[in-house]
PDB file of C-alpha atoms in Angstrom:
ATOM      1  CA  UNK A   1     -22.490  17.047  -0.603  1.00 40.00           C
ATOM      2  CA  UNK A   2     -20.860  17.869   2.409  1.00 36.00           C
ATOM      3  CA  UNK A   3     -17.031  18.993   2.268  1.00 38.00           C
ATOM      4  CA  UNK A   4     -14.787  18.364   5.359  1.00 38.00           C
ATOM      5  CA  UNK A   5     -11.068  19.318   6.159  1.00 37.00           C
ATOM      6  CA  UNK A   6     -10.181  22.550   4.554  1.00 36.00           C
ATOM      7  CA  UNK A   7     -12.628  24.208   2.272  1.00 33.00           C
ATOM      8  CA  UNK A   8     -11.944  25.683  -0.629  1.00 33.00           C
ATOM      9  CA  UNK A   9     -14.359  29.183  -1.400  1.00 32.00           C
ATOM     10  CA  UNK A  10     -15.608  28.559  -5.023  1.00 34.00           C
ATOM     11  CA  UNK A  11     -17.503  32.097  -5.384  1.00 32.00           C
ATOM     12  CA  UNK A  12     -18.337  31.595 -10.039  1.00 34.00           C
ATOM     13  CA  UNK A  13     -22.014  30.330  -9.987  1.00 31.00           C
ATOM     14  CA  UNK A  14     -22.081  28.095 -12.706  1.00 34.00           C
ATOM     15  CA  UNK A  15     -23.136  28.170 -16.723  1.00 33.00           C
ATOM     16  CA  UNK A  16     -27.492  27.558 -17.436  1.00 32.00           C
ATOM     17  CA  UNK A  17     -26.533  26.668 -20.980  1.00 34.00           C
ATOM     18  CA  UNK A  18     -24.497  23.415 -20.514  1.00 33.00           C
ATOM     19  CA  UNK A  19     -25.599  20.209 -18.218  1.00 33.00           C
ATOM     20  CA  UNK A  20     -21.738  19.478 -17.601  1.00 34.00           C
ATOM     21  CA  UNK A  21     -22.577  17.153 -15.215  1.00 33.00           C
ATOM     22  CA  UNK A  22     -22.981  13.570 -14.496  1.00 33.00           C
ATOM     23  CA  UNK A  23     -21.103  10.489 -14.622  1.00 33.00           C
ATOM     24  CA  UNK A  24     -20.364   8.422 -11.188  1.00 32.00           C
ATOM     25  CA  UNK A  25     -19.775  11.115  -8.311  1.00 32.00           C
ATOM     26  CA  UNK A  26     -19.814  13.798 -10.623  1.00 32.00           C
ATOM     27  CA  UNK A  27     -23.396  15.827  -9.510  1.00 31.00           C
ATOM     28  CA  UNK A  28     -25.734  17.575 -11.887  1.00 31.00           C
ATOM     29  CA  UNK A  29     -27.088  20.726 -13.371  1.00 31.00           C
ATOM     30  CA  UNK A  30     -26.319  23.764 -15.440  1.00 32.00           C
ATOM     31  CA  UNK A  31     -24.514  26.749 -14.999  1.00 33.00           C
ATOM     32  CA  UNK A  32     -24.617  30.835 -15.850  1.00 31.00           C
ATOM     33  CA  UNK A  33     -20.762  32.632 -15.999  1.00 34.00           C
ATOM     34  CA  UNK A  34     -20.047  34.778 -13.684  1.00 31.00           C
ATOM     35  CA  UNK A  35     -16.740  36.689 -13.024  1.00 32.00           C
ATOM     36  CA  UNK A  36     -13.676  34.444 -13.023  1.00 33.00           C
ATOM     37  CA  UNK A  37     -12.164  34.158 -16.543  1.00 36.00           C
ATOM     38  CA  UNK A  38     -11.373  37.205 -19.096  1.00 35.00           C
ATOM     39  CA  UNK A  39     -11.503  35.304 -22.071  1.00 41.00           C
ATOM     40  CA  UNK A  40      -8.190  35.687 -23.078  1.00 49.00           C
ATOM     41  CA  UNK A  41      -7.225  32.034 -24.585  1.00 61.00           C
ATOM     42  CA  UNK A  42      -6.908  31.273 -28.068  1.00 68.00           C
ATOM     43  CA  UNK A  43      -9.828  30.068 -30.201  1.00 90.00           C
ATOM     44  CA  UNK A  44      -9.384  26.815 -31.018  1.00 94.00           C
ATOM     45  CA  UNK A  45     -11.657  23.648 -31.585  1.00 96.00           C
ATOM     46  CA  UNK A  46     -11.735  20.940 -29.645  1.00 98.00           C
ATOM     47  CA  UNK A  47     -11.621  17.210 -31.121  1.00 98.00           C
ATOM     48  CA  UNK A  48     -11.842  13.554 -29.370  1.00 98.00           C
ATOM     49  CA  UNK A  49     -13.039  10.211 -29.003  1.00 98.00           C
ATOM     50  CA  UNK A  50     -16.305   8.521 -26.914  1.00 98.00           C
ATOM     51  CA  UNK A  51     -15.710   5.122 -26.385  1.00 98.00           C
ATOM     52  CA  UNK A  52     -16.479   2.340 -24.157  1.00 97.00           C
ATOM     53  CA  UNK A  53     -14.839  -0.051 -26.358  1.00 96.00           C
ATOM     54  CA  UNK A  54     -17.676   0.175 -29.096  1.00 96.00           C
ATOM     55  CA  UNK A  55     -17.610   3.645 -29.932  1.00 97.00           C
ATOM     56  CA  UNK A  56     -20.407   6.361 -28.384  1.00 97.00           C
ATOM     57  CA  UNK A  57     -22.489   6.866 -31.028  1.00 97.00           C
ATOM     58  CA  UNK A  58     -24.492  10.574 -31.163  1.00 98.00           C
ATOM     59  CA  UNK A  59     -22.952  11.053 -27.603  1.00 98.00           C
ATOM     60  CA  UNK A  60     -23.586  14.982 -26.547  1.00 98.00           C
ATOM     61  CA  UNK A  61     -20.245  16.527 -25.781  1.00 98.00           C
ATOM     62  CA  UNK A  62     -21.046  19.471 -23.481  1.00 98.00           C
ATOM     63  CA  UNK A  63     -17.779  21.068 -21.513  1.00 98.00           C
ATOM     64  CA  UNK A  64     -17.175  24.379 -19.288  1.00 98.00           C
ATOM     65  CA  UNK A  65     -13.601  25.985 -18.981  1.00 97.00           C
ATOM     66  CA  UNK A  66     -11.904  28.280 -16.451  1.00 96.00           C
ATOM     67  CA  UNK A  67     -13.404  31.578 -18.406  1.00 95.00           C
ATOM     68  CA  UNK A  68     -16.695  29.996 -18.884  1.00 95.00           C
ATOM     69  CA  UNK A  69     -16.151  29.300 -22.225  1.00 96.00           C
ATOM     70  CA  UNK A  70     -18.391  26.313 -23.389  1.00 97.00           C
ATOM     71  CA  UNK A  71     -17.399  23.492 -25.903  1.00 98.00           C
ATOM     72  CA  UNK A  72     -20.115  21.239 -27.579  1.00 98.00           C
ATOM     73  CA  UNK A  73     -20.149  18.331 -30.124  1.00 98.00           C
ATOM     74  CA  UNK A  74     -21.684  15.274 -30.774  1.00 98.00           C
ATOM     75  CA  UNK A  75     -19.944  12.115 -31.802  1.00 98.00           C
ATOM     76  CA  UNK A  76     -19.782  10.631 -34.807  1.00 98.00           C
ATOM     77  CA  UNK A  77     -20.224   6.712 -35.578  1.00 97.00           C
ATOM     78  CA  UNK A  78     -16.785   6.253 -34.982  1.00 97.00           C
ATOM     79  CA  UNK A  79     -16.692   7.680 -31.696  1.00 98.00           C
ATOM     80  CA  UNK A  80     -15.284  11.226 -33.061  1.00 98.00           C
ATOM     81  CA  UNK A  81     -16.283  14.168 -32.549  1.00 98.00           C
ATOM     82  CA  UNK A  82     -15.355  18.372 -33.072  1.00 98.00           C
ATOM     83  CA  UNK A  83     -16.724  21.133 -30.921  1.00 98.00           C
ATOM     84  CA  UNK A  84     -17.248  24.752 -31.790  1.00 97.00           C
ATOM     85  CA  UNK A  85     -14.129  27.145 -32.051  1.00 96.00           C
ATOM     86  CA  UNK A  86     -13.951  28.905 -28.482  1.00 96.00           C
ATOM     87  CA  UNK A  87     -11.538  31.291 -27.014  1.00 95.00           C
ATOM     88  CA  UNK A  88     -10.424  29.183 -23.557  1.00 95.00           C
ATOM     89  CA  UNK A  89      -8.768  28.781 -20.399  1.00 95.00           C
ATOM     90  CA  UNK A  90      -7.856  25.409 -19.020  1.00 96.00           C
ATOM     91  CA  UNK A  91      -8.757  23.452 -17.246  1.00 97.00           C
ATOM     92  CA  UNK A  92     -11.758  22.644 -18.999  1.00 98.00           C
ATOM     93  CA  UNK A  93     -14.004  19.761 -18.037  1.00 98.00           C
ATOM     94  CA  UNK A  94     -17.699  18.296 -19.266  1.00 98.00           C
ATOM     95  CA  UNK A  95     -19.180  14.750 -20.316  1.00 98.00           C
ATOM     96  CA  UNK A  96     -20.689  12.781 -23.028  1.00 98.00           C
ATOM     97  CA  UNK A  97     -23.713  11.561 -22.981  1.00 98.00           C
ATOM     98  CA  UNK A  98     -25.635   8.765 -24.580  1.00 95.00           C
ATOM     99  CA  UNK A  99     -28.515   7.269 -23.276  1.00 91.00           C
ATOM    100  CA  UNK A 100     -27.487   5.707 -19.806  1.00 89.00           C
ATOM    101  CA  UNK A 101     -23.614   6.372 -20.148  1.00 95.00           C
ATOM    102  CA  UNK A 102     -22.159   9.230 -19.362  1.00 97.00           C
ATOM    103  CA  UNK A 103     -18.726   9.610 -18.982  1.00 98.00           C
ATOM    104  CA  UNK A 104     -16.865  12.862 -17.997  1.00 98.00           C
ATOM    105  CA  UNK A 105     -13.168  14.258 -18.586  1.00 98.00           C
ATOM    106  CA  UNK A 106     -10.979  16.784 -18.241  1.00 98.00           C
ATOM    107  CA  UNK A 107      -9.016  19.104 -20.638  1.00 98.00           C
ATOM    108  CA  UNK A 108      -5.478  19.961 -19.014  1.00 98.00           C
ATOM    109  CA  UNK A 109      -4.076  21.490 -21.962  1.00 96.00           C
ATOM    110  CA  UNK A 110      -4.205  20.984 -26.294  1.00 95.00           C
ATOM    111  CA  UNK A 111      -7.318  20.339 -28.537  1.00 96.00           C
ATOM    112  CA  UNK A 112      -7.707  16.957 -27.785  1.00 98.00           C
ATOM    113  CA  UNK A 113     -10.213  15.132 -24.819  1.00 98.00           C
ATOM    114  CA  UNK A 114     -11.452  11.790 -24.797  1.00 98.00           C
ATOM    115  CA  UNK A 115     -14.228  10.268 -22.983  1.00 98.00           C
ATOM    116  CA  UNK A 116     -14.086   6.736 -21.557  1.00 98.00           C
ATOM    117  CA  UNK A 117     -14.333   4.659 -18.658  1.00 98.00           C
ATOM    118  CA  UNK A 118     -10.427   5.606 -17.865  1.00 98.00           C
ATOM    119  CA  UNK A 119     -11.504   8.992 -18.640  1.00 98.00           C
ATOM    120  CA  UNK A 120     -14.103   9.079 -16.046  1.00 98.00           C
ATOM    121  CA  UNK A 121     -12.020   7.406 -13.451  1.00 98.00           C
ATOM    122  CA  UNK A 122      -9.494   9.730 -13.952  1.00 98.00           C
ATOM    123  CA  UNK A 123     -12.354  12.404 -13.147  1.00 98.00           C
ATOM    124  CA  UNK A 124     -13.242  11.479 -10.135  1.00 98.00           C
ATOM    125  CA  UNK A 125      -9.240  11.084  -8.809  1.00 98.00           C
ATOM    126  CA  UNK A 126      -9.366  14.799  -9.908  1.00 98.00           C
ATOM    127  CA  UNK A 127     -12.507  15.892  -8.150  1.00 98.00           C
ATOM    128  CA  UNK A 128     -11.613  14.066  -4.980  1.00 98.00           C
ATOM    129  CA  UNK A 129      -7.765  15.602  -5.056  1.00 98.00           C
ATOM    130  CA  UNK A 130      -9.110  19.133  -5.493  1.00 97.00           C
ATOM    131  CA  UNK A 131     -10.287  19.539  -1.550  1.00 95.00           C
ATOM    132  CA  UNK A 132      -8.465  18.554   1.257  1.00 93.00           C
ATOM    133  CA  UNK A 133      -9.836  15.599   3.743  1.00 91.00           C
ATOM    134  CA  UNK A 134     -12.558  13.055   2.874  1.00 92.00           C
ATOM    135  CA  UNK A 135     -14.644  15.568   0.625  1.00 91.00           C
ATOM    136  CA  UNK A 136     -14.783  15.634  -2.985  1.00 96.00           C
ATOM    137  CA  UNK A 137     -15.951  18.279  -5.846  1.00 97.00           C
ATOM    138  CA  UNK A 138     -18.940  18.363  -7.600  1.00 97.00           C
ATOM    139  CA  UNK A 139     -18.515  19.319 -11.244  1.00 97.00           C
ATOM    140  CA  UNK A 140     -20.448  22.255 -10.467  1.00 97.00           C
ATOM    141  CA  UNK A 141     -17.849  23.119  -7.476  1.00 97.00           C
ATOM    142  CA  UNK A 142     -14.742  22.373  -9.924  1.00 98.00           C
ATOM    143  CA  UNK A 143     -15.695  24.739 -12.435  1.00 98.00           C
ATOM    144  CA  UNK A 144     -16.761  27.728  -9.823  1.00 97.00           C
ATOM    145  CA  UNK A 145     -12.874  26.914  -8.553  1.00 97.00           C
ATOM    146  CA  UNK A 146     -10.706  27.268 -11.613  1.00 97.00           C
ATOM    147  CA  UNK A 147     -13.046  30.560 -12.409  1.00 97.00           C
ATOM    148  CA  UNK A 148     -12.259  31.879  -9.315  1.00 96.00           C
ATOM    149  CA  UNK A 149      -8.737  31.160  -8.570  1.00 97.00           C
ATOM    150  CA  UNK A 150      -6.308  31.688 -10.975  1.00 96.00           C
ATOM    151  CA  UNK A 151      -3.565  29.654  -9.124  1.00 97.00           C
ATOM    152  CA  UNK A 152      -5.911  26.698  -8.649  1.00 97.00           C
ATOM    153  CA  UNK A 153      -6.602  26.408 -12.141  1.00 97.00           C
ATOM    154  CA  UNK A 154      -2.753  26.943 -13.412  1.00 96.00           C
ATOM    155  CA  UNK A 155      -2.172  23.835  -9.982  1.00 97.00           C
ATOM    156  CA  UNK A 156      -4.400  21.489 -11.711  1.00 97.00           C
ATOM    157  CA  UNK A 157      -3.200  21.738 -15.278  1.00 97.00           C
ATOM    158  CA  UNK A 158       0.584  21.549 -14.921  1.00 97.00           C
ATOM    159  CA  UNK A 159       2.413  18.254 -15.813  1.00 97.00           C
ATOM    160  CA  UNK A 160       3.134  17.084 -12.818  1.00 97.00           C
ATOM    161  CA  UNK A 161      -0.296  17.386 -11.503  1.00 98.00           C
ATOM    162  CA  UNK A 162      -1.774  15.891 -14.561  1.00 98.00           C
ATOM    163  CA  UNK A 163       0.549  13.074 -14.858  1.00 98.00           C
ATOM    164  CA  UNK A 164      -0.042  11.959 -10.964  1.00 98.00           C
ATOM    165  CA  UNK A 165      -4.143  12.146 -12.113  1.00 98.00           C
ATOM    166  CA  UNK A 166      -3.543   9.582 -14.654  1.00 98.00           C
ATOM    167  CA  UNK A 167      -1.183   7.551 -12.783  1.00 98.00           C
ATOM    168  CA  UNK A 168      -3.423   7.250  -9.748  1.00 98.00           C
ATOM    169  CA  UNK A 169      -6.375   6.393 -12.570  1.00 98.00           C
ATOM    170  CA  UNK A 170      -4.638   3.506 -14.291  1.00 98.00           C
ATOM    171  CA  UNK A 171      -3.603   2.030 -10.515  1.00 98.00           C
ATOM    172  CA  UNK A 172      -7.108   1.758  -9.842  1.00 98.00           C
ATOM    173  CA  UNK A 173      -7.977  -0.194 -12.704  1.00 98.00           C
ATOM    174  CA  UNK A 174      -4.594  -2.418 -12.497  1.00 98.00           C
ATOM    175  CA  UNK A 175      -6.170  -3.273  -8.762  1.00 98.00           C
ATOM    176  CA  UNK A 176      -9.298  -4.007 -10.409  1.00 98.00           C
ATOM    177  CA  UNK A 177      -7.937  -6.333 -12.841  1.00 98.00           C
ATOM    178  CA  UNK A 178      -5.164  -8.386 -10.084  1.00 98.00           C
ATOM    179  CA  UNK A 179      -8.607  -8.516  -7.779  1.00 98.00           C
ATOM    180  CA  UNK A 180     -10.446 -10.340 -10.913  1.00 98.00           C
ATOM    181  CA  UNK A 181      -7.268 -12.753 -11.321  1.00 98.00           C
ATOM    182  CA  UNK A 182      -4.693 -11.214 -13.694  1.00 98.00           C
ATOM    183  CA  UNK A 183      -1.083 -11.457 -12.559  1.00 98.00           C
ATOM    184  CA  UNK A 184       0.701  -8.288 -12.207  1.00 98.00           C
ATOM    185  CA  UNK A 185       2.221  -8.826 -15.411  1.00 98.00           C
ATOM    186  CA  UNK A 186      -1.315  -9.106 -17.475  1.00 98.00           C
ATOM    187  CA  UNK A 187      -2.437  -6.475 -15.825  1.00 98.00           C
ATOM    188  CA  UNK A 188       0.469  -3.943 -16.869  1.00 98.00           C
ATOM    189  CA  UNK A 189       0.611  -5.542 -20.405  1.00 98.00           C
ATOM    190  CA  UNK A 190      -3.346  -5.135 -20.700  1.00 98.00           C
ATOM    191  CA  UNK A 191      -2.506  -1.408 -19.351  1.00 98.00           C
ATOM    192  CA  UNK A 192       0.514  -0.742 -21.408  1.00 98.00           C
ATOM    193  CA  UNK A 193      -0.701   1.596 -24.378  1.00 98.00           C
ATOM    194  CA  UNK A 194      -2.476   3.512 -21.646  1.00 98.00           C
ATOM    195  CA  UNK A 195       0.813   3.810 -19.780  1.00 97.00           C
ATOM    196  CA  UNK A 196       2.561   5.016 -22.403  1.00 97.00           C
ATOM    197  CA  UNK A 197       0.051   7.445 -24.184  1.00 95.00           C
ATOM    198  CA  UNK A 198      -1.861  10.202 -22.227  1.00 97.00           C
ATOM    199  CA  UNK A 199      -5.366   8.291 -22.541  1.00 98.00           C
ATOM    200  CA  UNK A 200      -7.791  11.217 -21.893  1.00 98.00           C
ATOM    201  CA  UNK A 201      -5.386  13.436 -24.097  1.00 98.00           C
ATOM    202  CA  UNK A 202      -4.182  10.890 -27.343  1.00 97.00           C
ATOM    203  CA  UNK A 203      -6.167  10.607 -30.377  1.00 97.00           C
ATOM    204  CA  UNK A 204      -7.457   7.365 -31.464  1.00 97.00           C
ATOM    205  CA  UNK A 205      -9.953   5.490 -33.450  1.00 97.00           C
ATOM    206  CA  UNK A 206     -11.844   2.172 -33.025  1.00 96.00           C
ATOM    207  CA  UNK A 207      -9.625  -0.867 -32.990  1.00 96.00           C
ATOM    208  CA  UNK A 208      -6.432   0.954 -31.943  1.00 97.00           C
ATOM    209  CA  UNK A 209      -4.190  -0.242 -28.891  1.00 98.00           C
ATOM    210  CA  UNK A 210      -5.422   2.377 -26.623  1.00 97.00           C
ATOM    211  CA  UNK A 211      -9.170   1.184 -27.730  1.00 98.00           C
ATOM    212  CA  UNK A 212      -8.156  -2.783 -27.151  1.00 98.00           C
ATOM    213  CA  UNK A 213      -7.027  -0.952 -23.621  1.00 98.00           C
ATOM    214  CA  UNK A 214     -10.728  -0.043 -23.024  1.00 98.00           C
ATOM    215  CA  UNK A 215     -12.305  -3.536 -24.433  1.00 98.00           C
ATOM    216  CA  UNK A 216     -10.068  -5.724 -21.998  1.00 98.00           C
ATOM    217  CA  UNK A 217     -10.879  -3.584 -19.073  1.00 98.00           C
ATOM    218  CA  UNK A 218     -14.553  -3.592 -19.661  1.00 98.00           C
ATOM    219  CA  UNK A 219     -15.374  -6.454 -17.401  1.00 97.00           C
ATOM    220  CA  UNK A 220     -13.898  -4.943 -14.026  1.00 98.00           C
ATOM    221  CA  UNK A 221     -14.939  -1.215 -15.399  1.00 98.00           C
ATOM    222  CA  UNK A 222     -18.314  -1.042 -16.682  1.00 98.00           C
ATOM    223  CA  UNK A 223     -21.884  -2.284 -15.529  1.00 96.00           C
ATOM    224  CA  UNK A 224     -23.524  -4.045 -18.244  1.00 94.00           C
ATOM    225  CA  UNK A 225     -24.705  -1.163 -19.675  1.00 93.00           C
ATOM    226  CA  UNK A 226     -21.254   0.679 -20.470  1.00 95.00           C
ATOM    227  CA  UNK A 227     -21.403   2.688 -17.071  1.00 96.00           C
ATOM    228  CA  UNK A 228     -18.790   2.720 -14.930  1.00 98.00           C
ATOM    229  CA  UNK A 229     -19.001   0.617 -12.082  1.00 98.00           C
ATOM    230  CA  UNK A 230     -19.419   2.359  -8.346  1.00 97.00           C
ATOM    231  CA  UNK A 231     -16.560   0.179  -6.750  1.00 97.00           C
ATOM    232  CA  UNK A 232     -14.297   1.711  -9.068  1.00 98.00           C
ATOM    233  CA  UNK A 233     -15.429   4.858  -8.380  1.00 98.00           C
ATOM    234  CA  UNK A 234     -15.154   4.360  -4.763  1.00 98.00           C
ATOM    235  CA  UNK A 235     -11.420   3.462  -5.436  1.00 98.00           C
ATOM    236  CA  UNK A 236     -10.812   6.119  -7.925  1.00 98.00           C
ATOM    237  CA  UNK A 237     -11.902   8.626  -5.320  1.00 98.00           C
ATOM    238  CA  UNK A 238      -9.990   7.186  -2.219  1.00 98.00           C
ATOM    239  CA  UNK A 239      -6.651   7.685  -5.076  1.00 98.00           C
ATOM    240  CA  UNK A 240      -7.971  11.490  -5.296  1.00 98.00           C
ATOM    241  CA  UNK A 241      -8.171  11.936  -1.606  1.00 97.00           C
ATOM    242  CA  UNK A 242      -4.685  10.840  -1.621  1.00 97.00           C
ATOM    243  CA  UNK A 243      -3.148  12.919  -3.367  1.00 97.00           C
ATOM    244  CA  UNK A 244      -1.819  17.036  -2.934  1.00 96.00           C
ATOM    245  CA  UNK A 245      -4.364  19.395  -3.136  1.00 96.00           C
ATOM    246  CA  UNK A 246      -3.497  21.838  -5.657  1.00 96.00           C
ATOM    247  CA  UNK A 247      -2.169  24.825  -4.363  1.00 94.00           C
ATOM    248  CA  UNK A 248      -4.871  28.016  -4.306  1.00 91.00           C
ATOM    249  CA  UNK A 249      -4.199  31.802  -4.692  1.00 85.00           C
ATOM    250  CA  UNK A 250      -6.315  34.971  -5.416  1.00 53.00           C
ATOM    251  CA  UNK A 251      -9.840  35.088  -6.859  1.00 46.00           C
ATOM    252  CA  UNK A 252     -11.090  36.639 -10.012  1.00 42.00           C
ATOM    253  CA  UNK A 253      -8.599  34.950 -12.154  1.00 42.00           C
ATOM    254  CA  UNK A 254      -8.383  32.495 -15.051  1.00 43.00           C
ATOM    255  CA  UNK A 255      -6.562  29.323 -15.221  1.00 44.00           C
ATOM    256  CA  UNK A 256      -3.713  28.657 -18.345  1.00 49.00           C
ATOM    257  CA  UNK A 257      -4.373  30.089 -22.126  1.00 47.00           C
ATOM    258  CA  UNK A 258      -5.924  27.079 -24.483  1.00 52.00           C
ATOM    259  CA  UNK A 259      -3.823  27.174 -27.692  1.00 43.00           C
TER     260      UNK A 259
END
């Protein structure tokens, strides 16, 4: 992919023993640690939800974190799953897989990720805000990044950051529904458990509000086959390029302590 404006210098080459890629504009392949983190974070485990509205069923969970710790799982038939204990850094970020479908998300901060189609969306607003201009990150370039730069990797995971990510994510598919024929007011109530919880970072089950949130959207989100459709992907990203980049420092570093 080629990256206009400023570039950023991501000098980690990635992890072999995860395929954290995929997913929309995402990009591909494994990756090997190299410098970056110091593996300072508290162990923890790492629990969620795959869902498309149906839950993921046997969905790989495969992520990579600022210190190139790796998290893996496999979801259960309600959608759950738990990954091995690891000692991290945020930000971490990785997909689920099953069969076609392959959704990615990020970890800011806690024990808890999901992976949906608002999860995914909110990916790509992420990848696309981490480089100035038109350009946007590869999964493989985000997590050579927040290995490399400390300051980058603390950027991405504060609050503020975080909150504009999921913001920007949930205005995409709002558009999405308006475009399909929902008043303004549908579309906020159909959006309103997402509004209110953090959707990539709340736990929930099959059947709860933020689940209903993911089976009303699925017409203007998802191909026919649960992926995530390209025009929203194409919006998602032009959200991304929108936004601040976050603000870079010194290499060598790690991002935030997991805890």
């Amino acid at each position: 992919m080629t990256l206009d404006g400023a570039k950023f210098f991501a000098c980690a080459v990635a992890l072999a023993s995860l395929a954290a890629c995929g997913g929309g504009g995402g990009g591909g392949g494994g990756f090997l640690p190299s410098g970056g983190g110091n593996g300072a974070g508290t162990s923890i485990q790492v629990t969620g939800t795959g869902a498309k509205g149906a839950a993921l069923v046997g969905a790989t969970v495969a992520m990579t974190c600022a210190n190139g710790a790796t998290l893996a799982g496999t979801t259960n038939g309600n959608g759950a799953y738990t990954t091995n204990q690891a000692a991290l850094t945020y930000p971490c970020i990785g997909t689920a897989k099953s069969g076609a479908i392959s959704y990615r998300s990020v970890l800011f901060s806690g024990s808890v990720v999901n992976f949906t189609p608002l999860t995914d969306t909110m990916t790509e607003v992420v990848l696309a805000a981490s480089i100035s201009g038109n350009g946007s990150f590869s999964m493989e370039q985000f997590i050579s990044k927040i290995a490399a730069d400390a300051a980058f990797a603390n950027n991405v995971t504060s609050a503020t950051a975080a909150a504009s990510y999921r913001t920007a994510a949930l205005d995409v598919v709002k558009a999405q529904l308006v475009a399909s024929g929902k008043s303004d007011a549908d579309a906020e109530a159909i959006l309103s458990a997402a509004r209110s919880q953090n959707f990539d970072s709340t736990t929930f089950t099959i059947g709860s509000e933020l689940d209903k949130v993911l089976d009303n959207t699925a017409s203007v989100m998802q191909e026919a086959d649960g992926s995530v459709k390209a025009g929203v992907l194409v919006a998602a990203k032009a959200k991304g390029d929108a936004l601040p980049v976050p603000g870079s420092g010194a290499t060598g570093g790690t991002g935030a302590t997991g805890g």
